[in-house]
Coordinates of C-alpha atoms in Angstrom, one line a residue:
X20 CA 171.4 16.2 37.2
X21 CA 171.1 17.8 40.6
X22 CA 167.3 18.0 40.2
X23 CA 167.0 14.4 39.3
X24 CA 169.1 13.4 42.3
X25 CA 166.5 15.2 44.6
X26 CA 163.4 13.8 42.9
X27 CA 164.5 10.1 42.8
X28 CA 164.6 9.6 46.7
X29 CA 161.2 11.3 46.9
X30 CA 159.8 9.0 44.2
X31 CA 160.9 5.8 46.0
X32 CA 159.7 7.1 49.3
X33 CA 156.3 7.8 47.9
X34 CA 156.2 4.4 46.2
X35 CA 157.3 2.6 49.4
X36 CA 154.8 4.4 51.5
X37 CA 152.1 3.7 48.9
X38 CA 152.9 0.0 48.9
X39 CA 152.8 -0.1 52.7
X40 CA 149.5 1.7 52.8
X41 CA 148.1 -0.6 50.2
X42 CA 149.2 -3.6 52.1
X43 CA 147.9 -2.4 55.4
X44 CA 144.7 -1.3 53.7
X45 CA 144.3 -4.7 52.1
X46 CA 144.9 -6.4 55.4
X47 CA 142.4 -4.3 57.1
X48 CA 139.8 -5.0 54.4
X49 CA 140.5 -8.8 54.6
X50 CA 140.3 -8.7 58.4
X51 CA 136.9 -7.0 58.2
X52 CA 135.7 -9.7 55.8
X53 CA 137.0 -12.7 57.8
X54 CA 134.3 -12.8 60.5
X55 CA 131.5 -13.0 57.9
X56 CA 133.3 -15.6 55.9
X57 CA 134.1 -17.5 59.0
X58 CA 130.5 -17.5 60.2
X59 CA 129.2 -18.5 56.7
X60 CA 131.7 -21.5 56.6
X61 CA 130.6 -22.6 60.1
X62 CA 127.0 -22.4 59.2
X63 CA 127.5 -24.4 56.0
X64 CA 129.7 -27.0 57.7
X65 CA 132.7 -26.2 55.7
X66 CA 135.1 -26.9 58.6
X67 CA 138.3 -26.8 56.7
X68 CA 137.6 -23.2 55.4
X69 CA 136.3 -22.3 58.9
X70 CA 139.6 -23.3 60.5
X71 CA 141.6 -21.6 57.8
X72 CA 139.7 -18.3 58.3
X73 CA 140.1 -18.7 62.0
X74 CA 143.9 -19.1 61.8
X75 CA 144.0 -16.0 59.5
X76 CA 141.8 -14.0 61.9
X77 CA 144.0 -15.0 64.8
X78 CA 147.1 -13.6 63.0
X79 CA 145.4 -10.3 62.3
X80 CA 143.9 -9.8 65.8
X81 CA 146.5 -7.1 66.4
X82 CA 144.5 -4.8 64.0
X83 CA 141.1 -4.8 65.8
X84 CA 141.5 -7.2 68.8
X85 CA 138.4 -9.1 67.6
X86 CA 137.9 -12.8 68.4
X87 CA 134.4 -13.6 67.4
X88 CA 132.5 -16.6 68.8
X89 CA 132.6 -18.2 65.3
X90 CA 136.4 -18.7 65.8
X91 CA 135.7 -21.2 68.7
X92 CA 132.5 -22.5 67.1
X93 CA 134.3 -24.0 64.0
X94 CA 136.9 -25.6 66.1
X95 CA 134.3 -27.0 68.4
X96 CA 132.2 -28.4 65.7
X97 CA 135.2 -29.9 63.8
X98 CA 136.4 -31.5 67.0
X99 CA 133.0 -33.1 67.5
X100 CA 132.9 -34.3 63.9
X101 CA 136.4 -35.9 64.2
X102 CA 135.4 -37.6 67.5
X103 CA 132.4 -39.0 65.8
X104 CA 134.5 -40.3 63.0
X105 CA 136.7 -42.2 65.4
X106 CA 139.7 -39.9 65.0
X107 CA 140.4 -39.2 68.7
X108 CA 143.9 -37.9 68.1
X109 CA 142.9 -35.1 65.8
X110 CA 139.8 -34.4 67.8
X111 CA 141.8 -34.0 71.0
X112 CA 144.4 -31.8 69.4
X113 CA 141.7 -29.4 68.1
X114 CA 139.7 -29.5 71.4
X115 CA 142.9 -28.7 73.2
X116 CA 143.6 -25.6 70.9
X117 CA 140.0 -24.5 71.6
X118 CA 140.2 -25.0 75.4
X119 CA 143.4 -22.9 75.6
X120 CA 142.2 -20.1 73.3
X121 CA 140.4 -16.9 74.0
X122 CA 137.2 -18.4 72.5
X123 CA 137.3 -21.5 74.7
X124 CA 134.8 -21.9 77.5
X125 CA 134.6 -23.9 80.6
X126 CA 132.3 -26.2 78.8
X127 CA 135.0 -26.8 76.1
X128 CA 137.5 -27.7 78.9
X129 CA 135.0 -30.1 80.4
X130 CA 134.5 -31.7 77.0
X131 CA 138.2 -32.2 76.7
X132 CA 138.4 -33.9 80.1
X133 CA 135.4 -36.0 79.3
X134 CA 136.9 -37.3 76.0
X135 CA 140.2 -38.0 77.7
X136 CA 138.4 -39.9 80.5
X137 CA 136.4 -41.9 78.0
X138 CA 139.6 -43.0 76.2
X139 CA 141.1 -44.1 79.5
X140 CA 138.0 -46.1 80.4
X141 CA 138.0 -47.7 76.9
X142 CA 141.6 -48.5 77.2
X143 CA 141.2 -50.2 80.6
X144 CA 138.3 -52.2 79.2
X145 CA 140.5 -53.5 76.3
X146 CA 143.3 -54.2 78.8
X147 CA 141.0 -56.4 81.0
X148 CA 140.0 -58.3 77.8
X149 CA 143.7 -59.0 77.2
X150 CA 144.3 -56.5 74.5
X151 CA 147.3 -54.6 75.9
X152 CA 148.4 -53.1 72.5
X153 CA 144.9 -51.9 71.7
X154 CA 144.8 -50.2 75.1
X155 CA 148.0 -48.4 74.5
X156 CA 146.9 -47.2 71.1
X157 CA 143.9 -45.6 72.6
X158 CA 146.1 -43.8 75.2
X159 CA 148.5 -42.5 72.6
X160 CA 146.5 -39.4 71.5
X161 CA 146.7 -37.9 74.9
X162 CA 150.3 -38.9 75.7
X163 CA 149.2 -41.5 78.3
X164 CA 150.7 -44.4 76.6
X165 CA 154.3 -43.8 77.9
X166 CA 156.3 -41.1 79.8
X167 CA 160.1 -41.2 80.5
X168 CA 159.5 -41.2 84.2
X169 CA 157.0 -44.2 83.9
X170 CA 154.1 -42.3 85.4
X171 CA 151.6 -42.7 82.5
X172 CA 148.6 -44.9 82.6
X173 CA 150.1 -47.0 79.8
X174 CA 153.3 -47.6 81.9
X175 CA 151.2 -48.9 84.7
X176 CA 149.2 -51.3 82.4
X177 CA 152.5 -52.6 81.0
X178 CA 153.8 -53.2 84.6
X179 CA 150.5 -54.9 85.6
X180 CA 150.6 -57.2 82.5
X181 CA 154.3 -58.1 82.9
X182 CA 153.7 -59.1 86.6
X183 CA 150.8 -61.4 85.8
X184 CA 152.7 -62.9 82.9
X185 CA 155.6 -63.6 85.1
X186 CA 153.5 -65.4 87.7
X187 CA 151.9 -67.5 85.0
X188 CA 155.2 -68.6 83.7
X189 CA 156.5 -69.4 87.2
X190 CA 153.5 -71.5 87.8
X191 CA 154.1 -73.5 84.7
X192 CA 157.6 -74.2 85.7
X193 CA 156.7 -75.1 89.3
X194 CA 153.9 -77.5 88.0
X195 CA 156.5 -79.2 85.8
X196 CA 158.6 -79.7 88.9
X197 CA 155.5 -81.0 90.8
X198 CA 156.0 -78.2 93.5
X199 CA 152.3 -77.9 93.9
X200 CA 152.1 -75.5 96.9
X201 CA 154.5 -73.0 95.3
X202 CA 152.6 -73.3 92.0
X203 CA 149.3 -72.6 93.8
X204 CA 150.8 -69.4 95.4
X205 CA 152.0 -68.2 92.0
X206 CA 148.5 -68.8 90.6
X207 CA 147.0 -66.9 93.6
X208 CA 149.1 -63.9 92.8
X209 CA 147.5 -63.6 89.3
X210 CA 145.0 -60.7 89.5
X211 CA 144.3 -59.8 85.9
X212 CA 141.0 -61.2 84.5
X213 CA 142.5 -62.3 81.2
X214 CA 145.4 -64.0 82.8
X215 CA 143.2 -65.7 85.3
X216 CA 141.2 -67.3 82.5
X217 CA 144.3 -68.3 80.6
X218 CA 145.8 -69.9 83.7
X219 CA 142.5 -71.7 84.6
X220 CA 143.5 -75.1 83.2
X221 CA 146.8 -74.9 85.1
X222 CA 145.0 -74.1 88.4
X223 CA 142.7 -77.1 87.8
X224 CA 145.8 -79.3 87.5
X225 CA 147.2 -77.9 90.7
X226 CA 144.0 -78.2 92.7
X227 CA 143.6 -81.8 91.5
X228 CA 147.2 -82.7 92.5
X229 CA 146.8 -81.2 96.0
X230 CA 143.3 -82.9 96.3
X231 CA 145.0 -86.2 95.4
X232 CA 147.6 -85.8 98.2
X233 CA 144.8 -85.0 100.7
X234 CA 142.9 -88.1 99.5
X235 CA 145.9 -90.4 100.0
X236 CA 146.3 -89.1 103.5
X237 CA 142.6 -89.6 104.3
X238 CA 142.8 -93.2 103.0
X239 CA 145.7 -94.0 105.2
X240 CA 143.8 -92.6 108.2
X241 CA 140.7 -94.6 107.4
X242 CA 143.0 -97.8 107.6
X243 CA 144.1 -96.7 111.1
X244 CA 147.5 -95.5 109.9
X245 CA 149.2 -92.4 108.6
X246 CA 151.8 -91.7 106.0
X247 CA 155.3 -92.4 107.3
X248 CA 156.8 -89.2 108.6
X249 CA 154.2 -87.2 106.6
X250 CA 152.9 -83.9 107.9
X251 CA 149.1 -83.6 107.5
X252 CA 148.4 -82.0 104.2
X253 CA 145.4 -80.0 105.4
X254 CA 147.4 -78.6 108.3
X255 CA 150.4 -77.8 106.1
X256 CA 148.1 -76.1 103.6
X257 CA 146.5 -73.9 106.2
X258 CA 149.9 -72.9 107.7
X259 CA 151.3 -72.0 104.2
X260 CA 148.3 -69.9 103.3
X261 CA 148.7 -68.0 106.7
X262 CA 152.2 -67.1 106.1
X263 CA 151.6 -66.2 102.4
X264 CA 149.0 -63.7 103.7
X265 CA 151.7 -62.2 105.8
X266 CA 153.5 -61.2 102.5
X267 CA 156.4 -63.6 102.5
X268 CA 157.3 -65.6 99.3
X269 CA 156.0 -69.1 98.7
X270 CA 159.2 -70.9 99.6
X271 CA 159.6 -69.1 102.9
X272 CA 155.9 -69.8 103.7
X273 CA 156.3 -73.5 103.0
X274 CA 159.5 -73.9 105.1
X275 CA 158.0 -71.9 108.0
X276 CA 154.8 -73.9 107.9
X277 CA 156.7 -77.2 107.8
X278 CA 158.9 -76.2 110.8
X279 CA 155.9 -75.1 112.8
X280 CA 154.3 -78.5 112.3
X281 CA 157.5 -80.2 113.5
X282 CA 158.5 -81.4 110.1
X283 CA 161.5 -80.9 107.8
X284 CA 161.7 -80.1 104.1
X285 CA 162.7 -83.2 102.1
X286 CA 163.4 -83.4 98.4
X287 CA 161.6 -86.7 97.4
X288 CA 162.4 -87.0 93.7
X289 CA 160.8 -84.2 91.7
X290 CA 158.7 -83.2 94.7
X291 CA 159.4 -81.2 97.7
X292 CA 157.6 -82.6 100.8
X293 CA 157.4 -81.9 104.5
X294 CA 158.1 -84.9 106.8
X295 CA 158.5 -85.5 110.4

């Protein structure tokens, strides 16, 4: 019995060491095979296999410290393939891994920046065409659609869009109230191409209304008279525009201009006028 007790620990020790040696040997052998398998997969365009071998080689680098060029090559080619297939999110993820890896080069980092810039340019183009949601979708793969601090490009686009939309809504309300000068100022503050086009009919209505007021004044002048207590429309318009250029709001600009011309603001039915 004593002999058996001494032999059993030795047996288990030998078995354990044997298993460890076999495992290490197997890992060593597989690690030596990976570079050739990785290169063959890259040459044959089997990018999924290439990436799998690449990840395995990465986990076994502690054995030899090798990081062959093929490790970056398969990521590079797969990223290019994904980009060509219009899958920017996956392409950027892979290119980012490549750029931050030991196999990454300065050219890989430049490619990453170029793709990111291309997505931003395409997003801006969609935004100018009036497709805000499409623009945000393009920015999402690189995290530029939104940030908690509001510093992302997508946040800026949303703010720009909302500001123009608000001015257009204000212009509609002011036109309904026949407050032509204030409506004109709201329309002048619209600086987005799509919203400018969308508000063009409204601007035409405002321009025609103001032109009608000027025509009435000219007709009175041609008959040797002048509108009772009326401040000249052309002079009022010029003064209003001058104050708007100073950055004040449209109502302040209107009241200041009226006061400068010796008039007073009068609510005449649905219209606000300036009379002496």
